[in-house]
């Protein structure tokens, strides 16, 4: 059973304010909870149906997690999903550490004011697919622990470092190339991207902010063949990451 | 003013059943309605605030559209958006014509059981960006006139042909290569994609259905560098379309 106080607590984590007050966030659904439990993230508590608990003993066995058996109805009362899942976990938001040392020859993502939680989740999943270890988010990016972001990232959140920071300060200090995704940059297919560096993606509606434009060493664009005015930020990220990584996937 | 009967009618179009009964769908928001009005789609009626109507006379001027001035509150009562827009239009669903002749040297998309309306909208936007004229959807794909699809497609819906059809029958008849996006295909970066053909994308959770696998002439995969188990269907479509089109964007 989940007590009323706990249901209230779980619901409070739907909101950023309370997530950061409690330094905790929700992880919903079988697959993502399974990935959470095999990650380095600290899991505080877990709420699941009797059948889930029985089937997943090996996942929860050796960990100090407060475990609560719950009915489908109770889980529904705490969930953000319209089709509620058999399991919900509460994990700790990791302490925001220092920005990692940005290494030559590696690819990093920098996100400027990404607003949509689903887009941020998709971008995290893309980063993980292409082996990008770290994402730098401007301070006004949407919260990476938003339930919609967690769901869209599908476990990739637990494998990708994310730091909220002042991008201007990062760019001012780095010697790495900064590739800016712009509508009027150079044809990305013709660039030598071998040195990698930082790929900067702008806000969904307004693109990269004025203040960051001077730090772009390589403005790049994805050539258009049709009538669409722009690409969704996550789609552009997917295509650009693919371009950065393809040379490594072609080499024998 | 929007009458109660009309508010009921607009709300009925949130559901597939009534969209297909009335052969009509909703288009919401300034930008997408502007693209609708400059497209070949037949617009039946339009509901907008006084200020929108005043500012957009040139868009509606020469067309036979029933126009209704509406309050923000009335628009909210008809909208599927949480932040309602200044304008909503009702457009006619075009008659589902015959499948176009599939031409050698062109790229087409075939979608097998795409479930998520947002994914379908993103895929339509991608197709339009890369100049793909036509998308073939299996009969169990989500409805392209779902309000979430229309919003995610951002006007690209009006520039892209979409046919719901039996993909098996199409593949059985075509001489074009069929590229299937699979987790265990050939490294797409190493393929010669110059002949183009049909790119087949599978369902979000289950991939390409068993019945369609025998028709794939070229199984392709996007190499993975990290821990993510899979890519979102729309992201994979974006990367694969980019691969098909990059040779054309590199040639002088």
PDB file of N, CA, C and O in Angstrom, chain A residues 109-167:
ATOM      1  N   UNK A 109      27.843  17.763 -26.497  1.00  0.00           N
ATOM      2  CA  UNK A 109      26.691  18.560 -26.914  1.00  0.00           C
ATOM      3  C   UNK A 109      26.538  19.744 -25.966  1.00  0.00           C
ATOM      4  O   UNK A 109      26.723  19.604 -24.750  1.00  0.00           O
ATOM      5  N   UNK A 110      26.190  20.908 -26.522  1.00  0.00           N
ATOM      6  CA  UNK A 110      25.807  22.056 -25.697  1.00  0.00           C
ATOM      7  C   UNK A 110      24.414  22.481 -26.149  1.00  0.00           C
ATOM      8  O   UNK A 110      24.168  22.651 -27.349  1.00  0.00           O
ATOM      9  N   UNK A 111      23.490  22.574 -25.213  1.00  0.00           N
ATOM     10  CA  UNK A 111      22.096  22.895 -25.542  1.00  0.00           C
ATOM     11  C   UNK A 111      21.747  24.273 -25.007  1.00  0.00           C
ATOM     12  O   UNK A 111      21.896  24.546 -23.815  1.00  0.00           O
ATOM     13  N   UNK A 112      21.277  25.130 -25.908  1.00  0.00           N
ATOM     14  CA  UNK A 112      20.946  26.502 -25.543  1.00  0.00           C
ATOM     15  C   UNK A 112      19.429  26.642 -25.446  1.00  0.00           C
ATOM     16  O   UNK A 112      18.736  26.625 -26.466  1.00  0.00           O
ATOM     17  N   UNK A 113      18.911  26.764 -24.241  1.00  0.00           N
ATOM     18  CA  UNK A 113      17.480  27.038 -24.005  1.00  0.00           C
ATOM     19  C   UNK A 113      16.536  26.020 -24.635  1.00  0.00           C
ATOM     20  O   UNK A 113      15.501  26.403 -25.185  1.00  0.00           O
ATOM     21  N   UNK A 114      16.880  24.754 -24.608  1.00  0.00           N
ATOM     22  CA  UNK A 114      15.929  23.745 -25.078  1.00  0.00           C
ATOM     23  C   UNK A 114      14.745  23.745 -24.107  1.00  0.00           C
ATOM     24  O   UNK A 114      14.912  23.626 -22.899  1.00  0.00           O
ATOM     25  N   UNK A 115      13.545  23.913 -24.669  1.00  0.00           N
ATOM     26  CA  UNK A 115      12.344  24.172 -23.875  1.00  0.00           C
ATOM     27  C   UNK A 115      11.481  22.960 -23.644  1.00  0.00           C
ATOM     28  O   UNK A 115      10.788  22.854 -22.640  1.00  0.00           O
ATOM     29  N   UNK A 116      11.457  22.087 -24.640  1.00  0.00           N
ATOM     30  CA  UNK A 116      10.490  21.003 -24.622  1.00  0.00           C
ATOM     31  C   UNK A 116      11.102  19.776 -23.938  1.00  0.00           C
ATOM     32  O   UNK A 116      12.146  19.277 -24.361  1.00  0.00           O
ATOM     33  N   UNK A 117      10.440  19.273 -22.876  1.00  0.00           N
ATOM     34  CA  UNK A 117      11.021  18.140 -22.146  1.00  0.00           C
ATOM     35  C   UNK A 117      11.194  16.898 -23.021  1.00  0.00           C
ATOM     36  O   UNK A 117      12.163  16.159 -22.880  1.00  0.00           O
ATOM     37  N   UNK A 118      10.249  16.674 -23.944  1.00  0.00           N
ATOM     38  CA  UNK A 118      10.364  15.528 -24.856  1.00  0.00           C
ATOM     39  C   UNK A 118      11.582  15.659 -25.757  1.00  0.00           C
ATOM     40  O   UNK A 118      12.320  14.694 -25.981  1.00  0.00           O
ATOM     41  N   UNK A 119      11.818  16.865 -26.267  1.00  0.00           N
ATOM     42  CA  UNK A 119      13.010  17.087 -27.092  1.00  0.00           C
ATOM     43  C   UNK A 119      14.285  16.812 -26.311  1.00  0.00           C
ATOM     44  O   UNK A 119      15.204  16.175 -26.822  1.00  0.00           O
ATOM     45  N   UNK A 120      14.350  17.308 -25.057  1.00  0.00           N
ATOM     46  CA  UNK A 120      15.562  17.077 -24.267  1.00  0.00           C
ATOM     47  C   UNK A 120      15.775  15.579 -24.067  1.00  0.00           C
ATOM     48  O   UNK A 120      16.896  15.075 -24.218  1.00  0.00           O
ATOM     49  N   UNK A 121      14.699  14.853 -23.764  1.00  0.00           N
ATOM     50  CA  UNK A 121      14.818  13.401 -23.590  1.00  0.00           C
ATOM     51  C   UNK A 121      15.316  12.727 -24.863  1.00  0.00           C
ATOM     52  O   UNK A 121      16.202  11.869 -24.823  1.00  0.00           O
ATOM     53  N   UNK A 122      14.756  13.119 -26.009  1.00  0.00           N
ATOM     54  CA  UNK A 122      15.190  12.536 -27.287  1.00  0.00           C
ATOM     55  C   UNK A 122      16.659  12.836 -27.545  1.00  0.00           C
ATOM     56  O   UNK A 122      17.395  11.985 -28.052  1.00  0.00           O
ATOM     57  N   UNK A 123      17.083  14.038 -27.205  1.00  0.00           N
ATOM     58  CA  UNK A 123      18.486  14.421 -27.430  1.00  0.00           C
ATOM     59  C   UNK A 123      19.416  13.589 -26.530  1.00  0.00           C
ATOM     60  O   UNK A 123      20.480  13.145 -26.958  1.00  0.00           O
ATOM     61  N   UNK A 124      18.990  13.333 -25.303  1.00  0.00           N
ATOM     62  CA  UNK A 124      19.806  12.512 -24.392  1.00  0.00           C
ATOM     63  C   UNK A 124      19.945  11.086 -24.959  1.00  0.00           C
ATOM     64  O   UNK A 124      21.012  10.481 -24.932  1.00  0.00           O
ATOM     65  N   UNK A 125      18.834  10.572 -25.514  1.00  0.00           N
ATOM     66  CA  UNK A 125      18.859   9.221 -26.094  1.00  0.00           C
ATOM     67  C   UNK A 125      19.800   9.169 -27.307  1.00  0.00           C
ATOM     68  O   UNK A 125      20.561   8.211 -27.478  1.00  0.00           O
ATOM     69  N   UNK A 126      19.736  10.191 -28.143  1.00  0.00           N
ATOM     70  CA  UNK A 126      20.630  10.312 -29.302  1.00  0.00           C
ATOM     71  C   UNK A 126      22.093  10.361 -28.843  1.00  0.00           C
ATOM     72  O   UNK A 126      22.960   9.692 -29.398  1.00  0.00           O
ATOM     73  N   UNK A 127      22.358  11.202 -27.831  1.00  0.00           N
ATOM     74  CA  UNK A 127      23.727  11.351 -27.332  1.00  0.00           C
ATOM     75  C   UNK A 127      24.254   9.993 -26.877  1.00  0.00           C
ATOM     76  O   UNK A 127      25.379   9.601 -27.203  1.00  0.00           O
ATOM     77  N   UNK A 128      23.438   9.268 -26.154  1.00  0.00           N
ATOM     78  CA  UNK A 128      23.841   7.957 -25.642  1.00  0.00           C
ATOM     79  C   UNK A 128      24.100   6.990 -26.796  1.00  0.00           C
ATOM     80  O   UNK A 128      25.067   6.223 -26.787  1.00  0.00           O
ATOM     81  N   UNK A 129      23.234   7.022 -27.818  1.00  0.00           N
ATOM     82  CA  UNK A 129      23.419   6.136 -28.975  1.00  0.00           C
ATOM     83  C   UNK A 129      24.783   6.379 -29.625  1.00  0.00           C
ATOM     84  O   UNK A 129      25.479   5.453 -30.020  1.00  0.00           O
ATOM     85  N   UNK A 130      25.157   7.640 -29.728  1.00  0.00           N
ATOM     86  CA  UNK A 130      26.402   7.979 -30.422  1.00  0.00           C
ATOM     87  C   UNK A 130      27.602   8.072 -29.467  1.00  0.00           C
ATOM     88  O   UNK A 130      28.659   8.552 -29.842  1.00  0.00           O
ATOM     89  N   UNK A 131      27.422   7.614 -28.246  1.00  0.00           N
ATOM     90  CA  UNK A 131      28.544   7.534 -27.317  1.00  0.00           C
ATOM     91  C   UNK A 131      29.022   8.870 -26.779  1.00  0.00           C
ATOM     92  O   UNK A 131      30.158   8.991 -26.317  1.00  0.00           O
ATOM     93  N   UNK A 132      28.167   9.886 -26.822  1.00  0.00           N
ATOM     94  CA  UNK A 132      28.538  11.192 -26.252  1.00  0.00           C
ATOM     95  C   UNK A 132      28.390  11.103 -24.734  1.00  0.00           C
ATOM     96  O   UNK A 132      27.328  10.749 -24.226  1.00  0.00           O
ATOM     97  N   UNK A 133      29.473  11.404 -24.031  1.00  0.00           N
ATOM     98  CA  UNK A 133      29.490  11.181 -22.586  1.00  0.00           C
ATOM     99  C   UNK A 133      28.848  12.317 -21.802  1.00  0.00           C
ATOM    100  O   UNK A 133      28.406  12.121 -20.685  1.00  0.00           O
ATOM    101  N   UNK A 134      28.873  13.510 -22.395  1.00  0.00           N
ATOM    102  CA  UNK A 134      28.453  14.644 -21.587  1.00  0.00           C
ATOM    103  C   UNK A 134      27.684  15.706 -22.381  1.00  0.00           C
ATOM    104  O   UNK A 134      28.044  16.026 -23.503  1.00  0.00           O
ATOM    105  N   UNK A 135      26.620  16.212 -21.753  1.00  0.00           N
ATOM    106  CA  UNK A 135      25.814  17.281 -22.344  1.00  0.00           C
ATOM    107  C   UNK A 135      25.880  18.499 -21.427  1.00  0.00           C
ATOM    108  O   UNK A 135      25.664  18.389 -20.223  1.00  0.00           O
ATOM    109  N   UNK A 136      26.198  19.645 -22.028  1.00  0.00           N
ATOM    110  CA  UNK A 136      26.187  20.899 -21.283  1.00  0.00           C
ATOM    111  C   UNK A 136      24.892  21.627 -21.609  1.00  0.00           C
ATOM    112  O   UNK A 136      24.595  21.875 -22.784  1.00  0.00           O
ATOM    113  N   UNK A 137      24.099  21.948 -20.590  1.00  0.00           N
ATOM    114  CA  UNK A 137      22.824  22.644 -20.811  1.00  0.00           C
ATOM    115  C   UNK A 137      22.932  24.071 -20.297  1.00  0.00           C
ATOM    116  O   UNK A 137      23.463  24.297 -19.198  1.00  0.00           O
ATOM    117  N   UNK A 138      22.413  25.023 -21.053  1.00  0.00           N
ATOM    118  CA  UNK A 138      22.328  26.387 -20.520  1.00  0.00           C
ATOM    119  C   UNK A 138      21.383  26.354 -19.325  1.00  0.00           C
ATOM    120  O   UNK A 138      20.530  25.464 -19.213  1.00  0.00           O
ATOM    121  N   UNK A 139      21.547  27.340 -18.445  1.00  0.00           N
ATOM    122  CA  UNK A 139      20.771  27.289 -17.197  1.00  0.00           C
ATOM    123  C   UNK A 139      19.261  27.357 -17.422  1.00  0.00           C
ATOM    124  O   UNK A 139      18.485  26.934 -16.570  1.00  0.00           O
ATOM    125  N   UNK A 140      18.840  27.885 -18.572  1.00  0.00           N
ATOM    126  CA  UNK A 140      17.395  27.982 -18.827  1.00  0.00           C
ATOM    127  C   UNK A 140      16.848  26.813 -19.656  1.00  0.00           C
ATOM    128  O   UNK A 140      15.688  26.853 -20.093  1.00  0.00           O
ATOM    129  N   UNK A 141      17.641  25.788 -19.846  1.00  0.00           N
ATOM    130  CA  UNK A 141      17.094  24.572 -20.481  1.00  0.00           C
ATOM    131  C   UNK A 141      16.075  23.938 -19.541  1.00  0.00           C
ATOM    132  O   UNK A 141      16.178  24.070 -18.323  1.00  0.00           O
ATOM    133  N   UNK A 142      15.134  23.214 -20.111  1.00  0.00           N
ATOM    134  CA  UNK A 142      14.152  22.482 -19.325  1.00  0.00           C
ATOM    135  C   UNK A 142      14.876  21.469 -18.420  1.00  0.00           C
ATOM    136  O   UNK A 142      15.984  21.027 -18.735  1.00  0.00           O
ATOM    137  N   UNK A 143      14.255  21.133 -17.312  1.00  0.00           N
ATOM    138  CA  UNK A 143      14.849  20.239 -16.316  1.00  0.00           C
ATOM    139  C   UNK A 143      14.987  18.806 -16.857  1.00  0.00           C
ATOM    140  O   UNK A 143      14.004  18.210 -17.311  1.00  0.00           O
ATOM    141  N   UNK A 144      16.188  18.260 -16.772  1.00  0.00           N
ATOM    142  CA  UNK A 144      16.441  16.901 -17.281  1.00  0.00           C
ATOM    143  C   UNK A 144      15.707  15.839 -16.459  1.00  0.00           C
ATOM    144  O   UNK A 144      15.583  14.693 -16.898  1.00  0.00           O
ATOM    145  N   UNK A 145      15.219  16.201 -15.280  1.00  0.00           N
ATOM    146  CA  UNK A 145      14.528  15.237 -14.426  1.00  0.00           C
ATOM    147  C   UNK A 145      13.008  15.383 -14.504  1.00  0.00           C
ATOM    148  O   UNK A 145      12.264  14.771 -13.730  1.00  0.00           O
ATOM    149  N   UNK A 146      12.537  16.191 -15.453  1.00  0.00           N
ATOM    150  CA  UNK A 146      11.116  16.275 -15.787  1.00  0.00           C
ATOM    151  C   UNK A 146      10.650  14.874 -16.207  1.00  0.00           C
ATOM    152  O   UNK A 146      11.335  14.197 -16.975  1.00  0.00           O
ATOM    153  N   UNK A 147       9.488  14.417 -15.711  1.00  0.00           N
ATOM    154  CA  UNK A 147       9.039  13.052 -16.063  1.00  0.00           C
ATOM    155  C   UNK A 147       8.979  12.795 -17.564  1.00  0.00           C
ATOM    156  O   UNK A 147       9.265  11.684 -18.016  1.00  0.00           O
ATOM    157  N   UNK A 148       8.618  13.816 -18.365  1.00  0.00           N
ATOM    158  CA  UNK A 148       8.556  13.617 -19.819  1.00  0.00           C
ATOM    159  C   UNK A 148       9.953  13.421 -20.407  1.00  0.00           C
ATOM    160  O   UNK A 148      10.131  12.680 -21.373  1.00  0.00           O
ATOM    161  N   UNK A 149      10.930  14.114 -19.830  1.00  0.00           N
ATOM    162  CA  UNK A 149      12.309  13.946 -20.297  1.00  0.00           C
ATOM    163  C   UNK A 149      12.813  12.551 -19.938  1.00  0.00           C
ATOM    164  O   UNK A 149      13.410  11.862 -20.764  1.00  0.00           O
ATOM    165  N   UNK A 150      12.546  12.147 -18.701  1.00  0.00           N
ATOM    166  CA  UNK A 150      12.978  10.821 -18.243  1.00  0.00           C
ATOM    167  C   UNK A 150      12.382   9.735 -19.139  1.00  0.00           C
ATOM    168  O   UNK A 150      13.079   8.817 -19.573  1.00  0.00           O
ATOM    169  N   UNK A 151      11.088   9.867 -19.457  1.00  0.00           N
ATOM    170  CA  UNK A 151      10.438   8.868 -20.312  1.00  0.00           C
ATOM    171  C   UNK A 151      11.023   8.855 -21.717  1.00  0.00           C
ATOM    172  O   UNK A 151      11.264   7.789 -22.287  1.00  0.00           O
ATOM    173  N   UNK A 152      11.239  10.030 -22.300  1.00  0.00           N
ATOM    174  CA  UNK A 152      11.751  10.087 -23.683  1.00  0.00           C
ATOM    175  C   UNK A 152      13.208   9.620 -23.741  1.00  0.00           C
ATOM    176  O   UNK A 152      13.640   9.077 -24.755  1.00  0.00           O
ATOM    177  N   UNK A 153      13.958   9.819 -22.661  1.00  0.00           N
ATOM    178  CA  UNK A 153      15.379   9.438 -22.676  1.00  0.00           C
ATOM    179  C   UNK A 153      15.560   7.926 -22.541  1.00  0.00           C
ATOM    180  O   UNK A 153      16.615   7.395 -22.897  1.00  0.00           O
ATOM    181  N   UNK A 154      14.532   7.234 -22.029  1.00  0.00           N
ATOM    182  CA  UNK A 154      14.533   5.770 -21.991  1.00  0.00           C
ATOM    183  C   UNK A 154      15.808   5.163 -21.396  1.00  0.00           C
ATOM    184  O   UNK A 154      16.472   4.350 -22.039  1.00  0.00           O
ATOM    185  N   UNK A 155      16.198   5.571 -20.247  1.00  0.00           N
ATOM    186  CA  UNK A 155      17.363   4.963 -19.599  1.00  0.00           C
ATOM    187  C   UNK A 155      18.683   5.608 -19.978  1.00  0.00           C
ATOM    188  O   UNK A 155      19.678   5.472 -19.264  1.00  0.00           O
ATOM    189  N   UNK A 156      18.703   6.324 -21.098  1.00  0.00           N
ATOM    190  CA  UNK A 156      19.951   6.982 -21.511  1.00  0.00           C
ATOM    191  C   UNK A 156      20.351   8.080 -20.530  1.00  0.00           C
ATOM    192  O   UNK A 156      21.519   8.439 -20.434  1.00  0.00           O
ATOM    193  N   UNK A 157      19.377   8.598 -19.810  1.00  0.00           N
ATOM    194  CA  UNK A 157      19.651   9.621 -18.791  1.00  0.00           C
ATOM    195  C   UNK A 157      20.667   9.120 -17.773  1.00  0.00           C
ATOM    196  O   UNK A 157      21.494   9.878 -17.264  1.00  0.00           O
ATOM    197  N   UNK A 158      20.607   7.812 -17.463  1.00  0.00           N
ATOM    198  CA  UNK A 158      21.468   7.257 -16.413  1.00  0.00           C
ATOM    199  C   UNK A 158      22.884   6.983 -16.915  1.00  0.00           C
ATOM    200  O   UNK A 158      23.760   6.607 -16.148  1.00  0.00           O
ATOM    201  N   UNK A 159      23.092   7.124 -18.207  1.00  0.00           N
ATOM    202  CA  UNK A 159      24.424   6.845 -18.781  1.00  0.00           C
ATOM    203  C   UNK A 159      25.100   8.090 -19.326  1.00  0.00           C
ATOM    204  O   UNK A 159      26.186   8.012 -19.877  1.00  0.00           O
ATOM    205  N   UNK A 160      24.423   9.252 -19.194  1.00  0.00           N
ATOM    206  CA  UNK A 160      24.938  10.464 -19.822  1.00  0.00           C
ATOM    207  C   UNK A 160      25.113  11.549 -18.764  1.00  0.00           C
ATOM    208  O   UNK A 160      24.184  11.815 -18.007  1.00  0.00           O
ATOM    209  N   UNK A 161      26.287  12.159 -18.719  1.00  0.00           N
ATOM    210  CA  UNK A 161      26.505  13.259 -17.785  1.00  0.00           C
ATOM    211  C   UNK A 161      25.806  14.514 -18.276  1.00  0.00           C
ATOM    212  O   UNK A 161      25.824  14.810 -19.470  1.00  0.00           O
ATOM    213  N   UNK A 162      25.139  15.206 -17.378  1.00  0.00           N
ATOM    214  CA  UNK A 162      24.426  16.431 -17.755  1.00  0.00           C
ATOM    215  C   UNK A 162      24.780  17.524 -16.756  1.00  0.00           C
ATOM    216  O   UNK A 162      24.643  17.327 -15.548  1.00  0.00           O
ATOM    217  N   UNK A 163      25.271  18.658 -17.255  1.00  0.00           N
ATOM    218  CA  UNK A 163      25.596  19.775 -16.372  1.00  0.00           C
ATOM    219  C   UNK A 163      24.884  21.027 -16.848  1.00  0.00           C
ATOM    220  O   UNK A 163      24.946  21.363 -18.031  1.00  0.00           O
ATOM    221  N   UNK A 164      24.200  21.690 -15.924  1.00  0.00           N
ATOM    222  CA  UNK A 164      23.600  22.991 -16.226  1.00  0.00           C
ATOM    223  C   UNK A 164      24.643  24.046 -15.898  1.00  0.00           C
ATOM    224  O   UNK A 164      25.201  24.067 -14.806  1.00  0.00           O
ATOM    225  N   UNK A 165      24.912  24.908 -16.857  1.00  0.00           N
ATOM    226  CA  UNK A 165      26.017  25.843 -16.666  1.00  0.00           C
ATOM    227  C   UNK A 165      25.853  27.065 -17.561  1.00  0.00           C
ATOM    228  O   UNK A 165      24.960  27.120 -18.401  1.00  0.00           O
ATOM    229  N   UNK A 166      26.722  28.037 -17.363  1.00  0.00           N
ATOM    230  CA  UNK A 166      26.752  29.216 -18.223  1.00  0.00           C
ATOM    231  C   UNK A 166      27.587  28.883 -19.461  1.00  0.00           C
ATOM    232  O   UNK A 166      28.815  28.775 -19.384  1.00  0.00           O
ATOM    233  N   UNK A 167      26.917  28.694 -20.594  1.00  0.00           N
ATOM    234  CA  UNK A 167      27.626  28.228 -21.792  1.00  0.00           C
ATOM    235  C   UNK A 167      28.653  29.258 -22.274  1.00  0.00           C
ATOM    236  O   UNK A 167      29.714  28.896 -22.787  1.00  0.00           O
TER     237      UNK A 167
END
